Amino acid sequence: MSLQLPVTVIKGVGEHSRELLSSLHIHTVNDLLEYYPFRHEDYAVRPLSEVQHEERITVRGQVQSEPAVRFYGKKKSRLTVRILVDGQLVQAIFFNQHYLKSRFVIGNEVVVTGKWDQGRASLSPAVMTTKKQSNEEGLEPVYSLKGDLKMATLRKFIHEAMGSYGDLIEETLPRQLVSAYRLMDRKEAIFHLHFPKSQDDLKQAKRRMIYEELLLFQLKMQTYRKQEREQQKGDKKHMPTESVEQFVQKLPFPLTGAQNRVKNEILRDLTSPYRMNRLLQGDVGSGKTVIAAIALYAVVKSGYQGALMVPTEILAEQHLESLTGLLEPEGISVKLLSGSAKAKERREVLASLKSGELDVLVGTHALIQEGVDFENLGLVITDEQHRFGVNQRKVLRKKGLHPDVLFMTATPIPRTLAISAFGDMDVSVIDEMPKGRKPIETYWAKPSMFDRVLHFMEKEITNGRQAYVICPLIEESEKLDVQNAIDVHAMLTQGLSDWKIGLMHGRLHQEEKEAAMDAFSENQTQVLVSTTVVEVGVNVPNATVMVIYDAERFGLSQLHQLRGRVGRGSEQSYCILLADPKSDNGKERMQIMTETNDGFELSERDLELRGPGDFFGAKQSGLPEFKVADLVHDYRVLEIARQDAAKLVGSEAFWQSKDYMKLRKWLEDEGVLTLNHLD
Ligand code: ADP
Ligand code: MG
């Protein structure tokens, strides 16, 4: 007997059922047992006084009236009957179940389940509750189904499987943890996840499985991290610390306290024998670029090369400029590997990189592709890139490179997500803005008020400032977005005829984009009309107005990114959201934007409103999927699991003792551990 046997060993599961189950990815007995319901139907009879409006409830009462049936259309009917429940007259409404008529005899007792309408004192739609359902007092599991598989059939299979094979379910968690947290044991928890007797059973079963899922996940991440670290032992950089401090002293401004702390964390990593794998979070405008410059300086002065990877060519261009300004006077060479560069230029850059003549390379993800060879790469920094993960590291490793990695992001990733999606990273946070910044004022205006907005822009421009205008967004159609940008550009050229209006969108050639960006940053154009290509990183401190069309179409984090393009200098800046949201969610987002400038708060709210799947955009998320746990609601458990996992992985006992054999085995099955860790 084994849980790995095919489902056909379960009584009642024949060839046909096997096929139906396999479309749900259920192949073994274990798969069946771990196919959890997504909710439970509660048929326990409850008093009306406890029920909320629109809640689903089961009541017991006496039939008070003849049922009335009305037919409409061929198959449609509506049956209404009055029932006395707890001294209150309740109307139960059944759709397309006229055959129930004979079941309602005045004076008889019935049990009915339905959605409670407080105002009408009715249950609608209602269903008759079977004797079995109301007597069992348990909760009925509801599974997601496909094809011809019936709910009752699947319930029966799982019940059978639990009865015949349930005893084989073994405890995976260490005993100490089970007793410390008073967790249900695994077998009991799985049983109650399917067939709980009460809401409390269900809650306890979930609590146990959520913890298990999150602990195992954290164990996996942290074991992985430990291994990466151990493999990297001995790669310690000999850094001229004094020279680094002198460089910091020479910067045009003193570092903020937070920048200083983060700088130290990074320098410590660079000189430690372990490979750095650090996430640096800092809200837009908090000054991450200079931290990148310091890290690059330190690495180059230690005898290595550095690379800075960014998502767009515009941003690469901009970073090239700021890094050149800071590093070239120190004798450090910085070059751009651009997708649009001439072949000869590209060859030269690549040759100087390979020979070690070039110190720092800036570019898009092309940086780590085929044909780009470093002489001695010591540090990779990624800016605003969500996607630099395990895969890219593999690419580097294949080239025999084991650089330190610093991952910078202005998308303030809620702590929950940071420790789950990036659980194998250390996290640094710049939580302080440079002095003298004025908080951006944000206003929400109806599109019909555009004339006033125009007026306001004109006033700011007359005072010497500049403005961005982000164009209406049409999902999935770059072509229409571009057309919108062109239209808005034409309109503003007319509306602000004394001033020059620039235009930027994704269909422009690279040189045209750069020209548009340069013209704006030199104040040759006072307004830049753009699609969302200016979203990340761009830095023009003289710009004080950000106007965003169709703001309701953006998520909070993206709006915050866009807003972060202004407020980068000492002048008061403004963000104007042009939006007419129809949904409550949309209205709430606009409201939140006007209430807070705090990127972390926004991202937490965004996560609540959108859920983690949407957070980075479905494809990029790379977030783990859980069967029972939910990152938004269970973040406290995640934090506890993270600490517990760290303790385990760091202890001798975990690697040696028999008590942890199952967990080690599990890690091996997951491909995290190699056998030599299991000896
Ligand atoms: P982000 O974190 O969004 O990448 P940047 O690195 O572009 O921010 O910095 C935003 C602006 O703040 C830049 O103009 C930069 O020169 C300036 N800055 C950075 N650090 C400081 C500081 N400690 N004091 C004053 N200005 C600073
Ligand atoms: Mg930046």
Coordinates of N, CA, C and O in Angstrom, one line a residue, residues 311-453:
P311 N 15.9 48.2 -17.6 CA 14.9 47.7 -18.5 C 14.8 48.4 -19.8 O 14.4 47.8 -20.8
T312 N 15.2 49.7 -19.9 CA 15.0 50.4 -21.2 C 16.3 51.1 -21.6 O 17.1 51.4 -20.8
E313 N 16.3 51.4 -22.9 CA 17.5 52.0 -23.4 C 17.6 53.5 -22.9 O 18.7 54.0 -22.7
I314 N 16.4 54.1 -22.7 CA 16.4 55.5 -22.2 C 17.0 55.6 -20.9 O 17.9 56.4 -20.6
L315 N 16.7 54.6 -20.1 CA 17.2 54.6 -18.7 C 18.7 54.3 -18.7 O 19.5 54.9 -18.0
A316 N 19.1 53.4 -19.6 CA 20.5 53.1 -19.8 C 21.3 54.3 -20.1 O 22.3 54.6 -19.5
E317 N 20.8 55.1 -21.0 CA 21.4 56.3 -21.5 C 21.5 57.3 -20.3 O 22.6 57.9 -20.1
Q318 N 20.5 57.4 -19.5 CA 20.5 58.3 -18.4 C 21.5 57.9 -17.3 O 22.2 58.7 -16.7
H319 N 21.6 56.5 -17.0 CA 22.5 56.0 -16.1 C 23.9 56.2 -16.5 O 24.8 56.5 -15.8
L320 N 24.1 56.0 -17.8 CA 25.5 56.2 -18.4 C 26.0 57.6 -18.1 O 27.1 57.8 -17.6
E321 N 25.1 58.5 -18.3 CA 25.4 59.9 -18.0 C 25.8 60.2 -16.6 O 26.8 60.7 -16.3
S322 N 24.9 59.7 -15.7 CA 25.2 60.0 -14.2 C 26.4 59.3 -13.8 O 27.2 59.8 -13.0
L323 N 26.6 58.0 -14.2 CA 27.7 57.2 -13.7 C 29.0 57.8 -14.3 O 30.1 57.9 -13.6
T324 N 29.0 58.2 -15.6 CA 30.2 58.8 -16.2 C 30.6 60.0 -15.4 O 31.8 60.2 -15.1
G325 N 29.6 60.9 -15.1 CA 29.9 62.1 -14.3 C 30.6 61.8 -13.0 O 31.5 62.5 -12.5
L326 N 30.1 60.7 -12.3 CA 30.7 60.4 -11.0 C 32.0 59.6 -11.0 O 32.9 59.8 -10.2
L327 N 32.1 58.7 -12.0 CA 33.2 57.7 -12.0 C 34.4 58.1 -12.9 O 35.5 57.7 -12.6
E328 N 34.1 58.7 -14.0 CA 35.2 59.0 -14.9 C 36.3 59.9 -14.3 O 37.5 59.6 -14.5
P329 N 35.9 60.9 -13.5 CA 37.0 61.7 -12.8 C 37.9 60.8 -11.9 O 39.0 61.2 -11.6
E330 N 37.4 59.7 -11.6 CA 38.2 58.8 -10.7 C 39.0 57.8 -11.5 O 39.5 56.8 -11.0
G331 N 39.0 58.0 -12.8 CA 39.7 57.1 -13.7 C 39.0 55.8 -14.0 O 39.7 54.8 -14.3
I332 N 37.7 55.8 -13.8 CA 37.0 54.5 -14.1 C 36.2 54.7 -15.4 O 35.5 55.7 -15.6
S333 N 36.4 53.8 -16.4 CA 35.7 53.9 -17.7 C 34.3 53.3 -17.6 O 34.1 52.2 -17.1
V334 N 33.4 54.0 -18.2 CA 32.0 53.5 -18.3 C 31.5 53.6 -19.7 O 31.7 54.6 -20.4
K335 N 30.9 52.5 -20.2 CA 30.4 52.4 -21.6 C 29.0 51.8 -21.6 O 28.6 51.1 -20.7
L336 N 28.3 52.1 -22.7 CA 27.0 51.7 -22.9 C 27.0 50.5 -24.0 O 27.6 50.7 -25.0
L337 N 26.3 49.5 -23.7 CA 26.1 48.4 -24.7 C 24.7 48.6 -25.2 O 23.8 48.2 -24.5
S338 N 24.6 49.3 -26.3 CA 23.2 49.7 -26.8 C 22.8 48.8 -27.9 O 23.6 48.4 -28.8
G339 N 21.5 48.4 -27.9 CA 21.0 47.6 -29.0 C 21.1 48.3 -30.3 O 21.1 47.7 -31.4
S340 N 21.1 49.7 -30.3 CA 21.0 50.4 -31.5 C 22.4 50.9 -32.0 O 22.6 51.6 -32.9
A341 N 23.5 50.4 -31.3 CA 24.8 50.8 -31.6 C 25.3 50.2 -32.9 O 24.8 49.2 -33.4
K342 N 26.1 51.0 -33.6 CA 26.7 50.5 -34.9 C 27.6 49.2 -34.6 O 28.2 49.1 -33.5
A343 N 27.7 48.4 -35.5 CA 28.4 47.1 -35.3 C 29.9 47.4 -34.9 O 30.4 46.7 -34.0
K344 N 30.5 48.4 -35.4 CA 31.9 48.6 -35.1 C 32.0 49.1 -33.7 O 32.9 48.6 -32.9
E345 N 31.2 50.0 -33.3 CA 31.2 50.5 -31.9 C 31.0 49.4 -30.9 O 31.7 49.3 -29.9
R346 N 30.0 48.5 -31.3 CA 29.7 47.4 -30.4 C 30.9 46.5 -30.2 O 31.2 46.0 -29.1
R347 N 31.5 46.2 -31.4 CA 32.7 45.3 -31.3 C 33.8 45.9 -30.4 O 34.4 45.2 -29.6
E348 N 34.0 47.2 -30.5 CA 35.0 47.9 -29.7 C 34.6 47.7 -28.2 O 35.5 47.4 -27.4
V349 N 33.4 48.0 -27.9 CA 32.9 47.9 -26.5 C 33.2 46.5 -26.0 O 33.8 46.2 -24.9
L350 N 32.8 45.5 -26.8 CA 32.9 44.1 -26.4 C 34.4 43.7 -26.2 O 34.8 43.0 -25.2
A351 N 35.2 44.2 -27.1 CA 36.7 43.9 -27.0 C 37.3 44.5 -25.7 O 38.0 43.8 -25.0
S352 N 36.9 45.7 -25.4 CA 37.5 46.3 -24.2 C 37.0 45.7 -23.0 O 37.7 45.7 -21.9
L353 N 35.8 45.1 -23.1 CA 35.2 44.4 -21.9 C 36.0 43.1 -21.7 O 36.4 42.8 -20.5
K354 N 36.3 42.4 -22.7 CA 37.0 41.1 -22.6 C 38.4 41.3 -22.2 O 38.9 40.5 -21.4
S355 N 39.0 42.4 -22.7 CA 40.4 42.6 -22.3 C 40.6 43.1 -20.9 O 41.7 43.1 -20.3
G356 N 39.5 43.6 -20.3 CA 39.5 44.1 -19.0 C 39.8 45.6 -18.9 O 39.9 46.2 -17.9
E357 N 40.0 46.2 -20.1 CA 40.2 47.6 -20.2 C 39.0 48.4 -19.7 O 39.2 49.5 -19.1
L358 N 37.8 47.9 -20.0 CA 36.6 48.6 -19.6 C 36.2 48.2 -18.2 O 36.2 47.0 -17.9
D359 N 35.8 49.2 -17.4 CA 35.5 48.9 -16.0 C 34.0 48.6 -15.8 O 33.7 47.7 -15.1
V360 N 33.2 49.5 -16.3 CA 31.8 49.4 -16.0 C 31.0 49.4 -17.3 O 31.2 50.3 -18.2
L361 N 30.1 48.4 -17.5 CA 29.2 48.3 -18.6 C 27.8 48.6 -18.2 O 27.3 48.0 -17.3
V362 N 27.1 49.5 -19.0 CA 25.7 49.8 -18.7 C 24.9 49.3 -19.9 O 25.3 49.4 -21.0
G363 N 23.7 48.7 -19.7 CA 22.9 48.3 -20.8 C 21.6 47.6 -20.3 O 21.3 47.5 -19.1
T364 N 20.8 47.1 -21.3 CA 19.6 46.4 -21.0 C 20.0 44.9 -20.8 O 21.2 44.6 -20.7
H365 N 19.0 44.0 -20.8 CA 19.3 42.6 -20.5 C 20.3 42.0 -21.5 O 20.9 41.0 -21.2
A366 N 20.5 42.7 -22.6 CA 21.5 42.3 -23.6 C 22.9 42.1 -22.9 O 23.8 41.3 -23.5
L367 N 23.1 42.7 -21.8 CA 24.4 42.6 -21.1 C 24.8 41.2 -20.8 O 26.0 41.0 -20.7
I368 N 23.9 40.3 -20.5 CA 24.4 39.0 -20.1 C 24.1 38.0 -21.2 O 24.1 36.8 -21.0
Q369 N 23.9 38.5 -22.4 CA 23.7 37.5 -23.5 C 24.9 36.9 -24.1 O 26.0 37.3 -23.7
E370 N 24.7 36.0 -25.0 CA 25.8 35.4 -25.8 C 26.7 36.5 -26.3 O 26.3 37.6 -26.7
G371 N 28.0 36.2 -26.3 CA 28.9 37.0 -27.0 C 29.4 38.2 -26.2 O 30.2 39.0 -26.6
V372 N 28.8 38.3 -25.0 CA 29.3 39.4 -24.1 C 30.2 38.8 -23.0 O 29.7 38.1 -22.1
D373 N 31.5 38.9 -23.2 CA 32.4 38.3 -22.2 C 33.1 39.3 -21.4 O 33.7 40.2 -21.9
F374 N 33.1 39.1 -20.1 CA 33.8 40.0 -19.2 C 35.2 39.4 -18.9 O 35.3 38.1 -19.0
E375 N 36.1 40.2 -18.5 CA 37.4 39.7 -18.1 C 37.3 39.2 -16.7 O 37.8 38.1 -16.3
N376 N 36.6 40.0 -15.8 CA 36.6 39.6 -14.4 C 35.4 40.3 -13.8 O 35.5 41.3 -13.1
L377 N 34.2 39.8 -14.0 CA 33.0 40.5 -13.6 C 32.8 40.3 -12.1 O 32.7 39.1 -11.6
G378 N 32.7 41.4 -11.3 CA 32.6 41.2 -9.9 C 31.2 41.6 -9.3 O 30.9 41.2 -8.2
L379 N 30.5 42.4 -10.1 CA 29.2 42.9 -9.5 C 28.2 43.2 -10.7 O 28.6 43.8 -11.6
V380 N 27.0 42.7 -10.5 CA 25.9 43.0 -11.4 C 24.9 43.8 -10.6 O 24.4 43.3 -9.6
I381 N 24.6 45.0 -11.1 CA 23.5 45.7 -10.4 C 22.3 45.8 -11.4 O 22.6 46.0 -12.6
T382 N 21.1 45.5 -10.9 CA 20.0 45.7 -11.8 C 19.1 46.8 -11.2 O 18.9 46.8 -10.0
D383 N 18.7 47.7 -12.1 CA 17.8 48.8 -11.6 C 16.4 48.6 -12.2 O 16.3 48.5 -13.4
E384 N 15.4 48.6 -11.4 CA 14.0 48.6 -11.9 C 13.7 47.3 -12.7 O 12.9 47.4 -13.5
Q385 N 14.4 46.3 -12.4 CA 14.2 45.0 -13.2 C 13.6 44.0 -12.2 O 14.2 43.6 -11.3
H386 N 12.4 43.6 -12.5 CA 11.8 42.6 -11.7 C 12.3 41.2 -12.0 O 12.1 40.3 -11.3
R387 N 12.8 41.2 -13.2 CA 12.9 39.8 -13.8 C 14.3 39.2 -13.6 O 14.5 38.1 -14.1
F388 N 15.2 39.9 -13.0 CA 16.5 39.3 -12.8 C 16.4 38.3 -11.7 O 16.4 38.6 -10.5
G389 N 16.4 37.0 -12.0 CA 16.2 36.0 -11.0 C 17.1 34.8 -11.2 O 18.2 34.9 -11.8
V390 N 16.6 33.7 -10.8 CA 17.4 32.5 -10.8 C 17.9 32.2 -12.2 O 19.0 31.8 -12.4
N391 N 17.0 32.5 -13.2 CA 17.5 32.1 -14.6 C 18.7 32.9 -15.1 O 19.6 32.4 -15.6
Q392 N 18.6 34.2 -14.8 CA 19.8 35.0 -15.2 C 21.0 34.6 -14.5 O 22.1 34.6 -15.1
R393 N 20.9 34.3 -13.2 CA 22.0 33.8 -12.5 C 22.6 32.6 -13.1 O 23.8 32.4 -13.1
K394 N 21.7 31.7 -13.6 CA 22.2 30.5 -14.2 C 23.0 30.8 -15.5 O 24.0 30.2 -15.7
V395 N 22.5 31.8 -16.2 CA 23.2 32.2 -17.4 C 24.6 32.7 -17.1 O 25.6 32.3 -17.7
L396 N 24.7 33.5 -16.0 CA 26.0 34.0 -15.6 C 26.9 32.8 -15.2 O 28.1 32.7 -15.5
R397 N 26.3 31.9 -14.4 CA 27.1 30.8 -13.9 C 27.6 29.9 -15.0 O 28.7 29.5 -14.9
K398 N 26.8 29.8 -16.0 CA 27.3 29.0 -17.2 C 28.5 29.6 -17.8 O 29.3 28.9 -18.4
K399 N 28.6 30.9 -17.7 CA 29.8 31.6 -18.3 C 30.9 31.5 -17.3 O 32.0 32.2 -17.5
G400 N 30.7 30.8 -16.2 CA 31.8 30.8 -15.2 C 31.8 32.0 -14.3 O 32.9 32.3 -13.7
L401 N 30.8 32.8 -14.3 CA 30.8 34.0 -13.5 C 30.0 33.9 -12.3 O 28.9 33.4 -12.3
H402 N 30.5 34.4 -11.2 CA 29.8 34.4 -9.9 C 29.8 35.7 -9.3 O 30.3 35.9 -8.2
P403 N 29.3 36.7 -9.9 CA 29.4 38.1 -9.4 C 28.5 38.3 -8.2 O 27.5 37.5 -8.0
D404 N 28.8 39.3 -7.4 CA 27.8 39.8 -6.4 C 26.7 40.4 -7.2 O 26.9 40.9 -8.3
V405 N 25.5 40.3 -6.6 CA 24.3 40.8 -7.3 C 23.6 41.8 -6.4 O 23.3 41.5 -5.2
L406 N 23.3 43.0 -6.9 CA 22.5 44.0 -6.2 C 21.3 44.3 -7.1 O 21.5 44.6 -8.3
F407 N 20.1 44.2 -6.5 CA 18.9 44.2 -7.3 C 18.2 45.5 -6.7 O 17.7 45.5 -5.6
M408 N 18.1 46.6 -7.5 CA 17.5 47.8 -7.0 C 16.1 48.0 -7.5 O 15.9 47.7 -8.7
T409 N 15.2 48.3 -6.7 CA 13.9 48.6 -7.2 C 13.2 49.7 -6.5 O 13.4 49.9 -5.3
A410 N 12.4 50.5 -7.2 CA 11.6 51.6 -6.6 C 10.2 51.1 -6.5 O 9.4 51.8 -5.9
T411 N 9.8 50.0 -7.0 CA 8.5 49.5 -6.8 C 8.6 48.9 -5.3 O 9.2 47.9 -5.1
P412 N 8.0 49.7 -4.4 CA 8.2 49.2 -3.0 C 7.5 47.9 -2.9 O 6.3 47.9 -2.9
I413 N 8.3 46.9 -2.8 CA 7.7 45.6 -2.7 C 7.2 45.3 -1.3 O 8.1 45.4 -0.4
P414 N 6.0 45.1 -1.1 CA 5.5 44.8 0.3 C 6.4 43.7 0.9 O 6.8 42.8 0.2
R415 N 6.6 43.9 2.1 CA 7.5 42.9 2.8 C 7.1 41.5 2.6 O 7.9 40.6 2.4
T416 N 5.8 41.3 2.6 CA 5.2 39.9 2.4 C 5.8 39.3 1.1 O 6.2 38.2 1.1
L417 N 5.7 40.1 0.0 CA 6.2 39.6 -1.2 C 7.7 39.6 -1.3 O 8.2 38.6 -1.9
A418 N 8.3 40.5 -0.7 CA 9.8 40.5 -0.8 C 10.3 39.3 -0.2 O 11.2 38.6 -0.8
I419 N 9.8 38.9 1.0 CA 10.4 37.7 1.6 C 9.9 36.4 1.0 O 10.4 35.3 1.2
S420 N 8.8 36.5 0.2 CA 8.4 35.2 -0.4 C 8.9 35.1 -1.8 O 9.5 34.1 -2.1
A421 N 8.8 36.1 -2.6 CA 9.3 36.0 -4.0 C 10.8 36.1 -4.0 O 11.4 35.5 -4.9
F422 N 11.4 36.8 -3.1 CA 12.8 37.0 -3.1 C 13.4 36.4 -1.8 O 14.3 37.0 -1.2
G423 N 12.8 35.3 -1.3 CA 13.2 34.8 0.0 C 14.6 34.4 0.1 O 15.1 34.2 1.2
D424 N 15.3 34.3 -1.0 CA 16.7 33.9 -0.9 C 17.6 35.2 -0.9 O 18.8 35.1 -1.1
M425 N 17.0 36.3 -0.8 CA 17.8 37.6 -0.8 C 17.9 38.3 0.5 O 16.9 38.2 1.3
D426 N 18.9 39.1 0.7 CA 18.9 40.0 1.9 C 18.3 41.3 1.4 O 18.3 41.6 0.2
V427 N 17.7 42.0 2.3 CA 16.9 43.2 1.9 C 17.5 44.4 2.6 O 17.7 44.4 3.8
S428 N 17.8 45.4 1.8 CA 18.1 46.8 2.3 C 17.0 47.7 1.9 O 16.5 47.6 0.8
V429 N 16.8 48.7 2.8 CA 15.8 49.7 2.4 C 16.3 51.1 2.6 O 16.8 51.4 3.7
I430 N 16.1 52.0 1.6 CA 16.3 53.4 1.8 C 15.0 54.0 2.2 O 14.1 54.1 1.3
D431 N 14.8 54.3 3.5 CA 13.5 54.8 3.9 C 13.5 56.2 4.3 O 12.9 56.6 5.3
E432 N 14.3 57.0 3.6 CA 14.4 58.4 4.0 C 14.7 59.2 2.7 O 15.5 58.8 1.9
M433 N 14.1 60.3 2.5 CA 14.3 61.1 1.3 C 15.4 62.1 1.6 O 15.6 62.6 2.7
P434 N 16.2 62.5 0.5 CA 17.1 63.6 0.7 C 16.5 64.8 1.2 O 15.3 65.1 0.9
K435 N 17.2 65.6 2.0 CA 16.7 66.8 2.6 C 16.2 67.8 1.6 O 16.7 67.9 0.5
G436 N 15.2 68.6 2.0 CA 14.7 69.7 1.2 C 13.7 69.3 0.1 O 13.2 70.2 -0.6
R437 N 13.3 68.0 0.1 CA 12.3 67.7 -0.8 C 10.9 68.1 -0.3 O 10.6 67.9 0.9
K438 N 10.1 68.6 -1.2 CA 8.7 68.9 -0.7 C 7.8 67.8 -1.2 O 7.9 67.3 -2.4
P439 N 6.9 67.3 -0.4 CA 6.0 66.2 -0.8 C 5.2 66.7 -2.0 O 4.8 67.8 -2.1
I440 N 5.0 65.8 -3.0 CA 4.3 66.1 -4.2 C 2.8 66.2 -3.8 O 2.2 65.4 -3.1
E441 N 2.1 67.3 -4.3 CA 0.7 67.4 -4.1 C 0.0 66.7 -5.3 O 0.3 67.0 -6.4
T442 N -1.0 65.9 -4.9 CA -1.7 65.1 -5.9 C -3.1 65.5 -6.0 O -3.8 65.6 -4.9
Y443 N -3.6 65.7 -7.2 CA -5.1 66.1 -7.3 C -5.7 65.1 -8.3 O -5.1 64.7 -9.3
W444 N -7.0 64.9 -8.0 CA -7.8 64.1 -8.9 C -8.8 65.0 -9.6 O -9.6 65.6 -8.9
A445 N -8.7 65.0 -11.0 CA -9.6 65.9 -11.7 C -10.4 65.1 -12.8 O -9.9 64.1 -13.3
K446 N -11.6 65.5 -13.1 CA -12.3 64.9 -14.2 C -11.7 65.3 -15.5 O -11.3 66.5 -15.6
P447 N -11.7 64.5 -16.5 CA -11.2 64.8 -17.8 C -11.8 66.1 -18.4 O -11.1 66.9 -19.1
S448 N -13.0 66.4 -18.0 CA -13.7 67.6 -18.5 C -13.1 68.9 -17.9 O -13.3 70.0 -18.4
M449 N -12.2 68.7 -16.9 CA -11.6 69.9 -16.3 C -10.2 70.2 -17.0 O -9.4 70.9 -16.4
F450 N -10.0 69.6 -18.1 CA -8.7 69.7 -18.7 C -8.2 71.2 -19.0 O -7.1 71.5 -18.8
D451 N -9.2 72.1 -19.3 CA -8.8 73.5 -19.5 C -8.2 74.1 -18.3 O -7.2 74.8 -18.4
R452 N -8.7 73.8 -17.1 CA -8.1 74.3 -15.9 C -6.7 73.7 -15.7 O -5.8 74.4 -15.3
V453 N -6.5 72.4 -16.0 CA -5.2 71.8 -15.9 C -4.2 72.5 -16.8 O -3.1 72.8 -16.5

